[in-house]
Each structure stands twice: as C-alpha cells, then as structure tokens.
Amino acid sequence: MPQADGQHSEIGGGKPAAAPRPSNVPLTTAAARGGSATVAAGGLDAAYNYGPTVMIDGGRTRMWWCSQYGSAPPPGDDILYAEAPTLDGPFTGPGGGVPRAVLSGSGDGHFDGRHTCDPSVIRVGATYYLYYTGAAEDHAFGNSIGVATSPDGLTWTRANGGRPIVEPAHDVHRDNVYGAGQPSAVYLDGWFYLMFTDTTGRATTPNGAGQFVLRSRDPVFGGGVESLGKHGFEAVPATNSPRTSSVIEAFSADLMWVEALDAFVIADETKTGTRISFFDRSFTTHPYQPIVVGGPWQEGPGLARRPDGHAPLSAVDPCGQVPFDVVRATVIGAATAPTDLRHYGLDVKGVNACPDPARTLAVLDGLAAPSPTRTMDLLTGGKLIRVDRRSVAVALSGQVLDQRPPQFDKLPVAATIASAGPAVQAKDRGVAFVLDGKLWPVDSPAAPVLNGSVAQTISPAQWDAYPTGSSLVR
C-alpha cells in the first residue's frame, strides 16, 4: 500500500491532569546510524521482504517479516523469522542458514487461508503473541487480523479458534479495498493495545489512510474491548464497531511505549524517512515534536522494541538517552515489490527520565546489569534482586547491559537468587524461587534449571501457604 504523508488528528476526552503537561517540546537528537548494508533479504525464492517486527529479546535481536516461499504451502504470503546478535545483522534462521517460514496460510478456507503477512510480535510472561494480517483470497475487503501464540516465537498455534479478532468495520467503502490489517501490538499496565489500518473506517481519509487503536485485557480481544474514539477510550460491543477517530494519517505504521518519555510513539513513513510521532498515554496530546529517522524506504518500518513492545534502554545512559531504531524495506526488487531490509536509527539525548526513585524504578524495570560483587543485579517489580548467575538474569530480564547504571547504586538489594538455591513448583501455580522463606514466582521454567536449582513439587495448598515476595515474571 502507498504511504500517506498527512497530519495528526486530535482526539478529545480523557481525565484532565492536575497540572497541564507541556506539549510539542523539541527533542535533541544525536547523529544518525545504520543504513550501510542489507541486514535481511529472505532466502530461497523469497520475492519480497517487508513489514518487519523487531524484538530485543535477551541477548538476541529477533525479527519476523512478510515474504513468500514457494516451499511453504499454500501459495501466498508467509511470515519469515530470523535472528542476529545486533540490529546490524546479518539475520539468519535459527542455528544459521536461511530465514525460516514460521506462519503460512491455513489453506482451509478460513480468513487466512492463503495469506499471512504484517506480523507484530510481543511476549507477555512466557507466551509470545503474533498479530498478523490474513486473507483467504485476493478479493475486495478480504483482509482481517488474526493472532497466534507460541512458547518460543517459532512454533505458532492460531488462537481464537482460527477466526479473525478484527475485521473491517465497513463504515464506508472507498476505492481502496484493502480492509483491516497491518497490526501493531503493545502490552502496557495489563492492557493489550492494538493499532491497525482499516480502509473502511469512518475516520480514514479518502485514500483509506488512517490508524485505529483498540485495547483489551484479553489478548484475543474477545471481551472488555475499548476503542479510542473522540472522547478517549470507550467500551465497544465488538472489535468492528464504527471507527470514529484515527490517530494518524498513515499506512503500515508501528506502535511503541517509551517509559523514559512517558509517551507512546507511532512510526510511519514520510518523504524524508521514518517519522516518530509522540502521544501521551491517552493519545490526547503530543508531548514532543516529531523526529525523523532519515534515509530511503519503500515500505513501513518496524521499531526495535523490547518483548512487551516498549522501547529498549540505552546501553550508554538509560536515564538520559533513548534509542530509536527501525528496520524497513529500502528498494523495489525484481518482483516489483519492497525488499532489502536495512537498519536505521538515532538517539534522543538530554532526557531526564529518572528524576526520583519512583521514576527510576519505572524506567529501569526489567533491566539487568553487573553488580559490584561480580554477580548480576535485576530490577523488576520495584525491587533490586541480586542474581549469582548471568544466564538466570538474562532469562528473567527484558534487557541486559554490560555497564552498571549509577542509579542502581541508590537502590537496596531486596533478595538474592543464590546459585542452586531452593525452588518449588505446584500444579496450576507455576514455578518460583524461594528467597528468604518467600515465594518469588517466575514465568520462565528454564530459570531454575539455569540456576542449578531442582524445583521441589509441592501441593497448591502448600504453595498458597507461603508468604510471597515480588513476582519475577517478565
């Protein structure tokens, strides 16, 4: 789809803040980086490569994108997967070699029978969620949005009984007959946020450009759905309820939450590159002026994000600097379709993200870094946990830094995960470390194994009788 170069639409509503927050504040950026080489271009007979979703997941950079392999039936779009040590690639399939096709058309007459494309992947706890565009055939308004789940990001199971979770609203039929698709998901404060295109939405422009936002505490949006409308988020009976407000005039955009700036960002393509636009938590105002990650492009960007769809922290200055990195298709290939995925980025400098302990705990949550005692320190759930083994800290964290942030020195150590320390497991409860006589639940069964701990099986009643510490769930 062509990209739109429009202006933001304003959305009213929401509870007024006690003190108005400054808006359209200019940001200072450092020199741009990347763009010198193609980091991924598919393999085998991949005719095109575009629409990536990029995840900084522990020590790996993981990427899923839209392409097509003749060896992955049925004929149609496939979602490919590859990984690399850094954003500069090269991205290869698991264990090396060509990228792997991990989700293809169902081939069974369902909404995604022929095409799966435009992935957006997040991880909540131990479960990966893949939101994607599906189509049965190439016909008018045939695109809808589905979701699949996975324990590892490689083997996917269609959720919601294989049915779409978002279909076109059919408010208005325009010349652009695309329908609903191009999803982008973020998990924040217990809510699954889903931004997407719907060319049939009431609030789209005449060419079908627009981005709509739904949220629910249910990852398949089966209930408790709220839609971002003219008066903020409002409950709606279904995900195809009338689309009354578009947050930005664009196609193929990506969404991310930036804790250091206390803002959502939307990345979309304009004439000069990838525009990064900032929105407050209710999508009511623009706290900062947009910035642009320059360079060539042919199809929408994938923001480099942490597993929950939040911005990664700066490895140099996590409280004073925010990295914005995107991967996007840069040329039209032999199949007259976008390909040659390249990495571009820049940093926003001079951010005062940790002015007090409360903000420090929020901004650095999920971060692991070296401790003064040659172990690792993990900040999670508002507590600093000392971890003897680095592999365990990696398994429990959202991001690992090689240099210790000075802000860690101001936080007390709440507990220590000693090597081979005690752990327990119970039916329907999960797994937990036992630290100072308290249960600290984890969502990674591998964490006790990596720690050399043998999880003792206890009854649910015994589990419930334990005093509880903080959760170590990512």
Coordinates of C-alpha atoms in Angstrom, one line a residue:
M1 CA 0.0 0.0 0.0
P2 CA 1.2 3.6 -0.7
Q3 CA 2.3 5.6 2.3
A4 CA 0.4 8.7 3.5
D5 CA 2.1 12.0 4.4
G6 CA -0.7 13.6 6.4
Q7 CA -1.2 15.4 9.7
H8 CA -2.2 14.1 13.1
S9 CA -5.8 14.1 14.1
E10 CA -6.6 15.3 17.6
I11 CA -8.6 13.2 20.0
G12 CA -10.5 14.8 22.8
G13 CA -11.5 13.3 26.1
G14 CA -9.7 11.7 29.0
K15 CA -9.3 12.9 32.5
P16 CA -7.6 16.3 32.8
A17 CA -4.2 16.2 34.6
A18 CA -3.7 18.2 37.8
A19 CA -1.2 20.3 36.0
P20 CA -1.1 20.6 32.2
R21 CA 1.8 18.7 30.7
P22 CA 3.9 20.7 28.2
S23 CA 3.2 19.8 24.6
N24 CA 5.3 19.8 21.4
V25 CA 8.6 20.0 23.3
P26 CA 11.6 19.8 20.9
L27 CA 13.9 16.9 21.4
T28 CA 17.7 16.9 20.8
T29 CA 19.0 14.0 18.7
A30 CA 22.4 12.6 18.1
A31 CA 23.9 11.6 14.7
A32 CA 22.0 9.0 12.7
R33 CA 23.3 5.5 12.3
G34 CA 22.9 2.4 10.1
G35 CA 21.7 2.0 6.5
S36 CA 25.0 0.9 5.1
A37 CA 24.1 -2.7 4.4
T38 CA 21.1 -5.0 3.9
V39 CA 20.6 -6.9 7.2
A40 CA 17.9 -9.3 5.8
A41 CA 16.6 -10.2 2.4
G42 CA 14.9 -13.6 2.9
G43 CA 16.3 -16.7 1.3
L44 CA 15.4 -19.5 -1.1
D45 CA 12.9 -18.0 -3.6
A46 CA 11.8 -15.1 -1.4
A47 CA 10.4 -12.5 -3.8
Y48 CA 10.0 -9.7 -1.4
N49 CA 10.7 -8.8 2.3
Y50 CA 8.9 -6.1 4.2
G51 CA 6.7 -5.2 7.2
P52 CA 9.1 -6.4 9.9
T53 CA 8.5 -6.6 13.7
V54 CA 11.8 -6.4 15.7
M55 CA 12.3 -7.7 19.2
I56 CA 15.3 -7.2 21.5
D57 CA 14.9 -10.5 23.4
G58 CA 17.6 -11.2 26.0
G59 CA 20.9 -11.5 24.1
R60 CA 19.2 -11.8 20.7
T61 CA 17.7 -9.5 18.2
R62 CA 14.7 -11.3 16.7
M63 CA 12.8 -10.4 13.5
W64 CA 9.6 -11.6 11.8
W65 CA 8.5 -10.1 8.4
C66 CA 6.4 -10.7 5.4
S67 CA 7.7 -12.6 2.4
Q68 CA 6.9 -15.7 0.3
Y69 CA 8.5 -19.1 -0.1
G70 CA 7.3 -21.5 -2.8
S71 CA 8.3 -24.3 -0.4
A72 CA 5.8 -23.1 2.2
P73 CA 2.3 -24.1 1.0
P74 CA -0.2 -22.8 0.2
P75 CA 0.9 -20.3 -2.5
G76 CA 0.7 -16.8 -0.9
D77 CA 2.3 -14.6 1.7
D78 CA 4.4 -16.2 4.6
I79 CA 5.8 -14.8 7.8
L80 CA 9.5 -15.4 8.0
Y81 CA 11.8 -15.5 11.1
A82 CA 15.5 -14.8 11.6
E83 CA 17.8 -13.6 14.4
A84 CA 21.1 -11.8 14.8
P85 CA 23.4 -10.6 17.6
T86 CA 22.6 -7.0 16.8
L87 CA 20.3 -4.9 14.6
D88 CA 23.1 -4.7 12.1
G89 CA 22.7 -8.4 11.3
P90 CA 23.1 -10.4 9.3
F91 CA 19.9 -12.1 10.2
T92 CA 19.8 -15.9 9.8
G93 CA 17.4 -18.7 10.6
P94 CA 17.7 -20.5 13.9
G95 CA 21.0 -22.2 14.0
G96 CA 22.2 -20.3 10.9
G97 CA 21.1 -20.6 7.3
V98 CA 18.2 -19.0 5.5
P99 CA 15.3 -17.4 7.4
R100 CA 12.5 -19.8 8.4
A101 CA 8.9 -19.6 7.3
V102 CA 7.0 -19.8 10.7
L103 CA 3.4 -19.0 9.7
S104 CA 1.7 -19.5 6.4
G105 CA -1.8 -19.6 5.1
S106 CA -4.0 -22.1 6.8
G107 CA -5.2 -23.4 3.4
D108 CA -8.5 -24.5 4.9
G109 CA -11.0 -21.8 3.8
H110 CA -10.5 -19.7 6.9
F111 CA -10.0 -16.0 6.8
D112 CA -6.2 -16.5 6.5
G113 CA -6.4 -19.5 4.1
R114 CA -3.9 -18.1 1.6
H115 CA -2.0 -15.1 3.0
T116 CA -0.3 -14.3 6.4
C117 CA 1.6 -11.0 6.5
D118 CA 2.4 -7.8 8.5
P119 CA 3.4 -9.5 11.8
S120 CA 3.6 -7.7 15.1
V121 CA 5.1 -9.9 17.9
I122 CA 5.1 -9.3 21.7
R123 CA 5.8 -11.5 24.6
V124 CA 3.7 -11.4 27.8
G125 CA 5.0 -13.7 30.5
A126 CA 6.2 -16.9 28.8
T127 CA 3.8 -16.5 25.8
Y128 CA 4.6 -14.9 22.5
Y129 CA 1.7 -13.3 20.6
L130 CA 1.8 -12.8 16.9
Y131 CA -0.8 -10.4 15.5
Y132 CA -1.0 -10.6 11.7
T133 CA -2.9 -9.7 8.5
G134 CA -4.7 -12.7 7.0
A135 CA -6.6 -13.1 3.7
A136 CA -8.3 -16.1 2.1
E137 CA -8.0 -14.9 -1.5
D138 CA -7.3 -11.7 -3.3
H139 CA -10.7 -10.1 -3.2
A140 CA -12.2 -6.8 -2.0
F141 CA -12.1 -6.0 1.7
G142 CA -10.7 -9.5 2.3
N143 CA -8.1 -8.6 4.9
S144 CA -8.7 -9.2 8.6
I145 CA -6.4 -9.5 11.7
G146 CA -5.7 -12.7 13.5
V147 CA -3.5 -13.8 16.4
A148 CA -1.3 -16.9 17.1
T149 CA 0.5 -17.9 20.2
S150 CA 3.9 -19.6 20.8
P151 CA 6.1 -20.7 23.7
D152 CA 9.3 -19.8 21.7
G153 CA 8.4 -17.4 18.8
L154 CA 9.0 -20.2 16.3
T155 CA 6.1 -22.7 16.6
W156 CA 2.8 -21.0 16.4
T157 CA -0.8 -22.0 17.2
R158 CA -3.7 -20.0 15.8
A159 CA -5.8 -18.6 18.7
N160 CA -9.5 -17.6 18.8
G161 CA -10.3 -20.9 17.1
G162 CA -8.6 -19.7 13.9
R163 CA -11.1 -16.9 13.5
P164 CA -10.1 -13.2 13.0
I165 CA -10.1 -10.9 16.0
V166 CA -10.5 -7.7 14.0
E167 CA -12.5 -7.5 10.8
P168 CA -13.2 -4.4 8.6
A169 CA -15.8 -2.1 10.1
H170 CA -17.5 -1.5 6.7
D171 CA -18.4 2.1 7.8
V172 CA -17.5 3.4 4.3
H173 CA -16.4 1.6 1.1
R174 CA -13.8 3.5 -0.8
D175 CA -11.7 2.9 -3.9
N176 CA -9.0 1.4 -1.6
V177 CA -10.5 -2.1 -0.9
Y178 CA -7.7 -3.3 1.4
G179 CA -9.8 -3.8 4.5
A180 CA -8.3 -4.3 8.0
G181 CA -4.7 -5.3 8.7
Q182 CA -1.1 -4.1 9.4
P183 CA -1.5 -4.5 13.2
S184 CA 0.9 -3.3 15.8
A185 CA 0.6 -4.5 19.4
V186 CA 1.9 -3.2 22.8
Y187 CA 1.4 -4.6 26.3
L188 CA 1.1 -1.9 29.0
D189 CA -0.3 -2.0 32.5
G190 CA -2.3 -5.1 31.9
W191 CA -3.8 -3.9 28.6
F192 CA -3.1 -5.3 25.1
Y193 CA -3.1 -2.3 22.7
L194 CA -3.7 -2.9 19.0
M195 CA -3.2 -0.3 16.4
F196 CA -4.1 -1.1 12.8
T197 CA -5.3 0.0 9.3
D198 CA -8.9 -0.2 8.3
T199 CA -9.6 1.4 4.9
T200 CA -13.4 1.0 5.6
G201 CA -13.2 3.0 8.8
R202 CA -15.3 6.1 9.1
A203 CA -12.4 8.3 10.1
T204 CA -10.0 7.3 7.3
T205 CA -9.0 9.8 4.6
P206 CA -10.4 9.4 1.0
N207 CA -7.4 7.2 0.1
G208 CA -8.1 4.9 3.1
A209 CA -5.2 6.1 5.2
G210 CA -5.6 6.0 9.0
Q211 CA -4.7 4.2 12.2
F212 CA -7.1 3.0 14.8
V213 CA -6.5 1.8 18.3
L214 CA -8.3 -0.9 20.4
R215 CA -7.3 -2.2 23.8
S216 CA -8.4 -5.1 26.0
R217 CA -7.1 -7.1 28.8
D218 CA -7.8 -10.2 26.7
P219 CA -5.0 -10.9 24.1
V220 CA -7.6 -12.2 21.6
F221 CA -9.9 -9.2 22.2
G222 CA -12.8 -11.5 23.0
G223 CA -14.3 -9.2 25.6
G224 CA -13.8 -6.0 27.5
V225 CA -12.8 -4.2 24.3
E226 CA -12.3 -0.4 24.3
S227 CA -11.9 1.7 21.2
L228 CA -10.0 5.0 21.0
G229 CA -12.7 7.5 19.9
K230 CA -13.4 11.1 20.1
H231 CA -13.8 11.0 23.9
G232 CA -10.8 8.8 24.7
F233 CA -11.1 5.0 25.2
E234 CA -14.6 3.9 25.4
A235 CA -16.2 0.4 25.7
V236 CA -17.5 -1.0 22.5
P237 CA -19.5 -4.2 21.9
A238 CA -17.2 -5.6 19.2
T239 CA -13.9 -5.0 17.5
N240 CA -15.6 -4.0 14.3
S241 CA -17.6 -1.2 15.9
P242 CA -17.6 2.1 13.9
R243 CA -14.1 3.6 13.7
T244 CA -14.7 7.2 14.6
S245 CA -11.2 8.5 15.3
S246 CA -7.9 7.9 13.6
V247 CA -4.7 8.8 15.5
I248 CA -2.5 9.4 12.5
E249 CA -3.0 9.5 8.7
A250 CA -0.7 6.7 7.6
F251 CA -0.5 3.1 6.4
S252 CA 1.9 0.4 7.7
A253 CA 2.8 2.2 11.0
D254 CA 4.3 0.8 14.2
L255 CA 3.5 1.5 17.8
M256 CA 5.8 1.5 20.9
W257 CA 5.6 2.7 24.5
V258 CA 8.6 4.7 25.7
E259 CA 8.7 4.7 29.5
A260 CA 11.7 7.2 29.6
L261 CA 9.5 9.8 27.9
D262 CA 6.2 8.6 29.4
A263 CA 4.7 8.5 25.9
F264 CA 3.5 6.3 23.0
V265 CA 5.3 6.7 19.7
I266 CA 4.0 5.9 16.2
A267 CA 6.5 5.4 13.4
D268 CA 5.3 5.9 9.9
E269 CA 6.9 6.8 6.6
T270 CA 7.1 10.3 5.1
K271 CA 9.0 11.7 2.2
T272 CA 12.2 12.3 4.3
G273 CA 12.2 9.0 6.2
T274 CA 10.6 7.4 9.2
R275 CA 8.6 10.0 11.2
I276 CA 8.5 9.3 15.0
S277 CA 5.4 11.0 16.5
F278 CA 4.7 11.2 20.2
F279 CA 1.4 10.8 22.0
D280 CA 0.5 11.0 25.7
R281 CA -0.9 7.9 27.4
S282 CA -4.5 8.7 26.3
F283 CA -3.5 9.7 22.8
T284 CA -4.9 13.2 23.6
T285 CA -1.9 15.5 23.1
H286 CA 1.6 15.4 21.5
P287 CA 4.1 15.9 24.4
Y288 CA 7.1 16.2 22.0
Q289 CA 7.7 17.4 18.5
P290 CA 8.2 14.6 15.9
I291 CA 11.7 13.5 14.9
V292 CA 12.7 11.8 11.7
V293 CA 15.0 8.8 11.1
G294 CA 16.1 9.7 7.6
G295 CA 17.1 7.6 4.6
P296 CA 15.5 5.7 1.8
W297 CA 12.4 3.4 2.3
Q298 CA 9.9 1.5 0.2
E299 CA 7.6 0.1 2.9
G300 CA 6.6 0.8 6.5
P301 CA 9.1 0.5 9.5
G302 CA 9.5 -2.0 12.3
L303 CA 10.6 -0.3 15.5
A304 CA 13.2 -2.2 17.6
R305 CA 11.3 -3.0 20.8
R306 CA 11.5 -5.0 24.0
P307 CA 9.3 -8.1 24.3
D308 CA 6.3 -6.2 25.6
G309 CA 6.5 -3.6 22.8
H310 CA 8.3 -1.0 25.0
A311 CA 11.3 1.0 23.9
P312 CA 14.7 -0.6 24.7
L313 CA 17.0 1.2 27.1
S314 CA 20.2 3.0 26.1
A315 CA 23.3 0.9 26.8
V316 CA 25.2 4.1 27.4
D317 CA 22.9 6.2 29.5
P318 CA 19.5 4.5 30.2
C319 CA 18.1 7.5 32.2
G320 CA 19.4 10.3 29.8
Q321 CA 19.2 8.8 26.3
V322 CA 16.6 6.9 24.3
P323 CA 17.5 4.9 21.2
F324 CA 15.1 4.8 18.3
D325 CA 15.9 2.2 15.7
V326 CA 13.9 0.9 12.8
V327 CA 14.2 -1.8 10.1
R328 CA 12.5 -1.1 6.8
A329 CA 12.4 -2.2 3.2
T330 CA 14.6 0.1 1.1
V331 CA 14.3 -0.9 -2.6
I332 CA 11.9 -2.3 -5.1
G333 CA 13.2 -5.7 -6.1
A334 CA 12.9 -7.9 -9.2
A335 CA 9.4 -8.9 -8.2
T336 CA 8.4 -5.2 -8.3
A337 CA 7.9 -5.4 -4.5
P338 CA 9.7 -4.0 -1.5
T339 CA 12.8 -5.8 -0.2
D340 CA 16.3 -5.4 1.2
L341 CA 15.6 -4.7 4.9
R342 CA 18.0 -2.2 6.4
H343 CA 18.6 -0.8 9.9
Y344 CA 18.5 3.0 10.6
G345 CA 18.5 4.8 13.9
L346 CA 19.3 7.7 16.1
D347 CA 19.3 8.6 19.8
V348 CA 17.3 11.3 21.7
K349 CA 19.7 13.0 24.2
G350 CA 19.3 15.1 27.3
V351 CA 16.4 13.2 28.7
N352 CA 15.8 13.5 32.5
A353 CA 14.0 10.1 32.8
C354 CA 15.0 9.3 36.4
P355 CA 14.5 12.4 38.5
D356 CA 13.4 10.5 41.6
P357 CA 13.3 6.9 42.9
A358 CA 9.8 6.2 41.7
R359 CA 10.6 7.1 38.1
T360 CA 13.9 5.2 38.3
L361 CA 12.0 2.1 39.3
A362 CA 9.6 2.5 36.4
V363 CA 12.0 3.4 33.7
L364 CA 14.6 0.8 34.5
D365 CA 12.1 -2.0 35.3
G366 CA 13.2 -5.3 33.7
L367 CA 16.9 -4.2 33.4
A368 CA 19.8 -6.4 34.4
A369 CA 23.4 -5.2 34.8
P370 CA 26.6 -6.3 36.6
S371 CA 26.6 -5.9 40.4
P372 CA 29.6 -4.7 42.4
T373 CA 30.2 -8.3 43.6
R374 CA 30.8 -9.8 40.1
T375 CA 27.2 -11.1 40.0
M376 CA 24.2 -9.6 38.3
D377 CA 21.5 -7.2 39.6
L378 CA 18.0 -7.4 38.2
L379 CA 15.4 -4.6 38.7
T380 CA 11.9 -6.0 38.5
G381 CA 8.6 -5.2 40.2
G382 CA 10.1 -2.3 42.0
K383 CA 12.8 -4.5 43.7
L384 CA 16.5 -4.9 43.0
I385 CA 17.4 -8.6 43.1
R386 CA 21.0 -9.9 43.1
V387 CA 21.5 -12.9 40.9
D388 CA 24.5 -15.2 41.1
R389 CA 24.4 -16.5 37.5
R390 CA 24.3 -14.2 34.5
S391 CA 22.2 -16.8 32.5
V392 CA 19.5 -16.6 35.1
A393 CA 19.5 -12.8 35.0
V394 CA 19.2 -12.9 31.2
A395 CA 16.2 -15.3 31.4
L396 CA 14.4 -13.1 33.9
S397 CA 15.1 -9.7 32.4
G398 CA 13.9 -7.7 29.4
Q399 CA 17.3 -6.3 28.7
V400 CA 20.9 -6.8 29.9
L401 CA 23.5 -4.1 30.0
D402 CA 27.3 -4.6 30.2
Q403 CA 27.8 -1.5 32.3
R404 CA 26.1 -0.8 35.6
P405 CA 23.8 2.3 35.7
P406 CA 24.7 4.5 38.6
Q407 CA 21.1 4.7 39.6
F408 CA 21.3 1.1 40.7
D409 CA 23.7 2.1 43.5
K410 CA 20.9 4.1 45.2
L411 CA 18.6 1.0 45.4
P412 CA 18.8 -1.6 48.3
V413 CA 19.1 -5.3 47.4
A414 CA 15.8 -6.9 48.3
A415 CA 16.8 -10.5 47.9
T416 CA 19.4 -12.8 46.3
I417 CA 19.0 -15.7 43.9
A418 CA 21.9 -17.8 45.0
S419 CA 23.3 -20.4 42.7
A420 CA 21.5 -23.8 43.2
G421 CA 19.2 -22.1 45.7
P422 CA 15.7 -23.6 46.5
A423 CA 12.8 -23.5 44.1
V424 CA 9.3 -25.1 44.1
Q425 CA 6.6 -25.9 41.7
A426 CA 2.9 -26.7 42.0
K427 CA 0.1 -27.7 39.8
D428 CA -1.8 -24.7 38.4
R429 CA 0.5 -22.4 40.2
G430 CA 3.8 -22.5 38.2
V431 CA 7.4 -22.2 39.4
A432 CA 9.0 -20.0 42.0
F433 CA 12.3 -19.4 43.7
V434 CA 12.3 -19.5 47.5
L435 CA 14.1 -16.4 48.7
D436 CA 14.3 -15.7 52.5
G437 CA 11.4 -18.0 53.0
K438 CA 9.1 -16.3 50.5
L439 CA 7.9 -17.4 47.0
W440 CA 9.1 -15.3 44.1
P441 CA 7.2 -16.7 41.1
V442 CA 8.9 -16.8 37.7
D443 CA 7.4 -17.3 34.2
S444 CA 10.5 -19.0 32.8
P445 CA 10.7 -22.7 33.7
A446 CA 14.2 -22.6 32.4
A447 CA 15.3 -20.1 35.1
P448 CA 15.6 -22.6 37.9
V449 CA 17.3 -25.1 35.6
L450 CA 19.9 -22.4 34.5
N451 CA 20.4 -21.7 38.2
G452 CA 21.2 -25.3 39.1
S453 CA 18.1 -25.4 41.2
V454 CA 15.9 -28.5 41.4
A455 CA 12.3 -27.4 41.8
Q456 CA 10.6 -29.3 44.6
T457 CA 7.0 -30.3 43.8
I458 CA 4.6 -29.1 46.4
S459 CA 0.8 -29.1 46.6
P460 CA -1.3 -26.0 45.6
A461 CA -2.2 -25.6 49.3
Q462 CA 1.4 -25.6 50.4
W463 CA 2.1 -23.0 47.6
D464 CA -0.7 -20.8 48.8
A465 CA 0.5 -21.0 52.4
Y466 CA 3.9 -19.5 51.6
P467 CA 4.4 -15.8 52.2
T468 CA 5.0 -14.1 48.8
G469 CA 7.7 -11.8 47.6
S470 CA 7.6 -9.9 44.4
S471 CA 6.9 -11.5 41.1
L472 CA 9.8 -12.2 38.8
V473 CA 7.5 -12.5 35.8
R474 CA 8.9 -10.6 32.8

